[in-house]
Amino acid sequence: MSSQHTNDISGLPSVGADSPFRQEHVLRDEAPQFVLPLVVRIEKAEPPARTDALETAARAVLVLLTDERAHGEGAWAQAVRDWQDARIRKVVRRARGAEWRKAETLPGVTVHGDAARVRVFPPVPLDGWPKELAKLQVSGTDLDDPEPVAAVVEPELPVLWLNPGLDMSAGKAMAQAGHAAQLAWWELTEAERAAWRDSGFRLAVRTAPRERWAELSGSGLPVVRDAGFTEIAPGSATVVADHPALRSRL
């Protein structure tokens, strides 16, 4: 996963201050690799809607990044720093019933959507997953939207635009949406971050109209390019993070 930028906003002192894509992090591939675990609750009888799950996962990543335990001398701070110094990997697994209840006993944060429930955990080494999470399945996250999703969103609402030319499972798309939210976060000023946090990290996830994808992905807004570990080809542009504050600087 990577970010693509064409605009120079270095004059804003707090922008991208914690981004691993700054020059001092060019060796991130050689750093120890960590992964951010996310678990979505999918009960057989009442699975969440796909878009609700994607939006909740994106918000969960932002909640983790702003949790006091992820900063300074907090309990998660070193793991978060190590994770951000390497590739920003995220893996979404599913749980239900007793599996979900066990997952909730581990340190983390559960974020609620309309019906979706996503629990995000502090980063772990690639081969160091807690046993309660390691046994959960990655497959089986093929969710649908039972009702049509409104194409039009509020002008001031951040939108994470999915590439209309890619076919991704809901779990893969949840991880990609989380990447996009994180890229947008890195590019915001402290005041812009505070405003987003105060809103409860309101955002929308939508599939971009095919006729707009080239414009969006070439606009200078943050673009997620997948590393190609699963489902899609390396370097594929998956999501554009269209935050109004970033759009205003183009």
XYZ file of C-alpha atoms in Angstrom:
250
model
C 0.000 0.000 0.000
C 1.309 3.417 -0.826
C 0.267 7.006 -1.274
C 0.493 9.044 -4.429
C 0.745 12.831 -4.149
C 1.267 15.540 -6.743
C 0.606 18.637 -4.644
C 3.197 20.270 -2.374
C 1.716 21.196 1.007
C 4.976 21.199 2.944
C 4.234 24.743 4.103
C 1.677 23.355 6.528
C 3.826 22.289 9.485
C 1.725 19.426 10.831
C 0.808 17.821 7.529
C 2.070 14.283 7.151
C 4.211 14.601 10.256
C 3.681 10.947 11.154
C 3.510 9.539 7.640
C 5.896 6.673 6.884
C 6.048 7.854 3.302
C 8.224 10.827 4.224
C 11.864 10.642 3.099
C 13.221 9.249 6.368
C 11.107 6.116 5.947
C 12.351 4.932 2.572
C 13.676 1.736 4.179
C 10.270 0.673 5.497
C 10.431 -2.592 3.550
C 13.499 -3.610 5.554
C 11.860 -2.791 8.887
C 10.176 -5.513 10.967
C 6.695 -5.957 9.520
C 3.544 -5.546 11.569
C -0.148 -5.841 10.739
C -3.215 -4.060 12.072
C -5.912 -6.651 12.884
C -9.559 -5.788 12.343
C -12.389 -8.186 13.107
C -15.874 -7.694 11.689
C -18.837 -9.311 13.380
C -20.804 -11.369 10.834
C -23.660 -13.334 12.329
C -25.315 -15.813 9.959
C -28.805 -14.498 10.561
C -27.965 -10.788 10.513
C -24.839 -9.904 8.543
C -24.085 -6.189 8.197
C -24.533 -4.377 4.905
C -21.366 -4.127 2.838
C -21.138 -0.325 2.741
C -21.866 -0.077 6.464
C -19.017 -2.521 7.152
C -16.593 -0.629 4.895
C -17.375 2.721 6.491
C -17.153 1.285 9.992
C -13.766 -0.304 9.264
C -12.401 2.994 7.932
C -13.586 4.811 11.040
C -12.104 2.070 13.244
C -8.639 2.741 11.823
C -8.985 6.440 12.643
C -10.236 5.635 16.140
C -7.148 3.473 16.727
C -4.818 6.190 15.445
C -6.289 8.753 17.844
C -6.624 6.519 20.899
C -4.550 7.866 23.797
C -2.968 4.422 24.185
C -1.434 4.817 20.704
C 0.540 7.939 21.615
C 3.436 8.980 23.822
C 4.036 6.359 26.460
C 0.701 4.649 25.880
C 0.422 0.873 25.986
C 0.036 0.632 22.194
C 2.352 3.471 21.190
C 5.469 1.446 20.362
C 3.511 -1.113 18.349
C 1.823 1.675 16.389
C 5.171 3.365 15.718
C 6.741 0.100 14.586
C 3.761 -0.587 12.330
C 3.854 2.851 10.750
C 7.600 2.621 10.131
C 7.032 -0.460 7.967
C 4.357 -1.264 5.394
C 0.910 -0.312 6.603
C -0.650 -3.748 6.473
C -4.204 -4.419 7.619
C -5.987 -7.761 7.738
C -9.730 -8.155 8.245
C -11.072 -11.374 9.755
C -14.623 -12.346 10.614
C -16.157 -13.645 13.824
C -19.549 -14.534 15.234
C -21.013 -15.826 18.461
C -18.407 -17.090 20.911
C -15.570 -16.095 18.561
C -16.708 -12.483 18.669
C -17.114 -12.541 22.442
C -13.555 -13.837 22.836
C -12.237 -11.167 20.474
C -13.890 -8.503 22.584
C -11.901 -9.599 25.626
C -8.614 -8.640 23.933
C -7.262 -5.068 24.126
C -8.808 -3.061 21.334
C -11.720 -0.801 20.413
C -15.104 -1.778 18.992
C -16.558 0.728 16.545
C -20.263 0.656 15.725
C -21.857 1.514 12.399
C -25.547 1.390 11.574
C -25.534 -2.359 12.149
C -21.877 -3.229 11.584
C -19.498 -3.939 14.441
C -15.741 -3.797 13.811
C -13.128 -4.290 16.497
C -9.642 -2.927 15.831
C -6.619 -4.125 17.769
C -3.126 -2.691 18.269
C -0.645 -3.836 15.592
C 0.987 -7.237 15.968
C 3.980 -8.867 14.218
C 3.061 -10.713 11.034
C 3.705 -14.035 12.760
C 2.612 -12.931 16.232
C -1.179 -12.912 16.144
C -2.994 -13.658 19.430
C -4.385 -17.183 19.224
C -7.952 -15.899 19.623
C -7.539 -13.894 16.405
C -5.213 -16.196 14.472
C -7.883 -18.882 14.204
C -10.489 -16.527 12.745
C -11.229 -16.790 9.042
C -10.213 -14.212 6.463
C -12.578 -15.687 3.861
C -16.340 -15.461 4.139
C -16.595 -11.672 4.219
C -18.615 -11.416 1.006
C -21.231 -8.934 2.145
C -23.915 -7.241 0.073
C -25.968 -4.064 0.293
C -29.582 -5.255 0.547
C -30.838 -1.737 -0.213
C -29.524 0.709 -2.836
C -26.819 2.998 -1.474
C -27.349 6.701 -2.098
C -24.925 7.863 -4.760
C -25.013 11.489 -3.641
C -23.382 12.480 -0.364
C -23.092 15.781 1.482
C -20.525 18.107 -0.147
C -18.513 18.431 3.073
C -18.464 14.709 3.874
C -15.149 12.908 3.261
C -15.618 10.208 0.630
C -13.428 7.177 0.050
C -13.898 6.332 -3.624
C -13.433 2.668 -4.596
C -11.987 1.784 -7.983
C -14.975 0.668 -10.110
C -12.740 -1.596 -12.187
C -11.676 -3.878 -9.334
C -13.562 -6.784 -7.824
C -12.676 -6.987 -4.129
C -14.196 -9.048 -1.347
C -15.762 -7.016 1.446
C -12.842 -7.882 3.732
C -10.293 -6.677 1.185
C -12.290 -3.524 0.520
C -12.564 -2.858 4.262
C -8.777 -2.946 4.573
C -8.379 -0.683 1.538
C -10.898 1.810 2.905
C -8.942 1.827 6.151
C -5.742 2.561 4.214
C -7.421 5.489 2.451
C -8.733 6.986 5.679
C -5.232 6.750 7.129
C -3.634 8.451 4.124
C -6.116 11.303 4.402
C -5.408 11.594 8.133
C -1.671 11.962 7.564
C -2.215 14.872 5.185
C -4.492 16.941 7.457
C -3.440 19.781 9.734
C -4.007 19.438 13.465
C -7.084 21.676 13.244
C -8.503 19.623 10.387
C -7.846 16.420 12.288
C -9.591 17.797 15.370
C -12.647 18.761 13.324
C -12.865 15.293 11.796
C -12.416 13.623 15.172
C -15.088 15.855 16.726
C -17.525 14.773 14.011
C -17.061 11.142 15.024
C -14.997 10.593 11.871
C -18.013 10.912 9.626
C -17.254 9.582 6.139
C -18.760 7.737 3.220
C -17.461 4.876 1.090
C -18.726 4.752 -2.462
C -17.743 3.098 -5.725
C -16.578 5.836 -8.068
C -18.494 6.327 -11.319
C -16.403 4.788 -14.083
C -16.292 8.060 -15.968
C -14.819 9.859 -12.929
C -12.172 7.358 -11.827
C -9.358 8.665 -14.034
C -10.041 12.214 -12.869
C -10.157 11.223 -9.197
C -7.071 9.008 -9.240
C -5.051 11.662 -11.074
C -6.281 14.645 -9.093
C -3.539 14.767 -6.470
C -5.753 13.388 -3.705
C -4.254 10.474 -1.719
C -4.438 7.209 -3.663
C -4.035 3.743 -2.165
C -1.882 1.452 -4.305
C -2.054 -2.127 -3.150
C 1.057 -4.192 -2.518
C -0.564 -7.158 -4.254
C -0.392 -9.695 -1.420
C -4.000 -10.823 -1.978
C -6.775 -10.663 -4.589
C -5.482 -7.924 -6.890
C -2.328 -7.136 -8.866
C 0.562 -5.236 -7.229
C 0.358 -1.502 -7.748
C -3.388 -1.457 -8.369
C -5.014 1.839 -7.395
C -7.839 0.802 -5.092
C -9.212 3.857 -3.293
C -8.991 7.646 -3.539
C -9.357 9.581 -0.276
C -11.458 12.634 -1.096
C -11.432 14.776 2.039
C -12.825 18.299 1.557
C -9.823 19.886 3.287
C -7.447 18.130 0.908
C -9.607 18.894 -2.105
C -9.481 22.600 -1.253
C -5.690 22.570 -1.562
C -5.550 21.090 -5.046
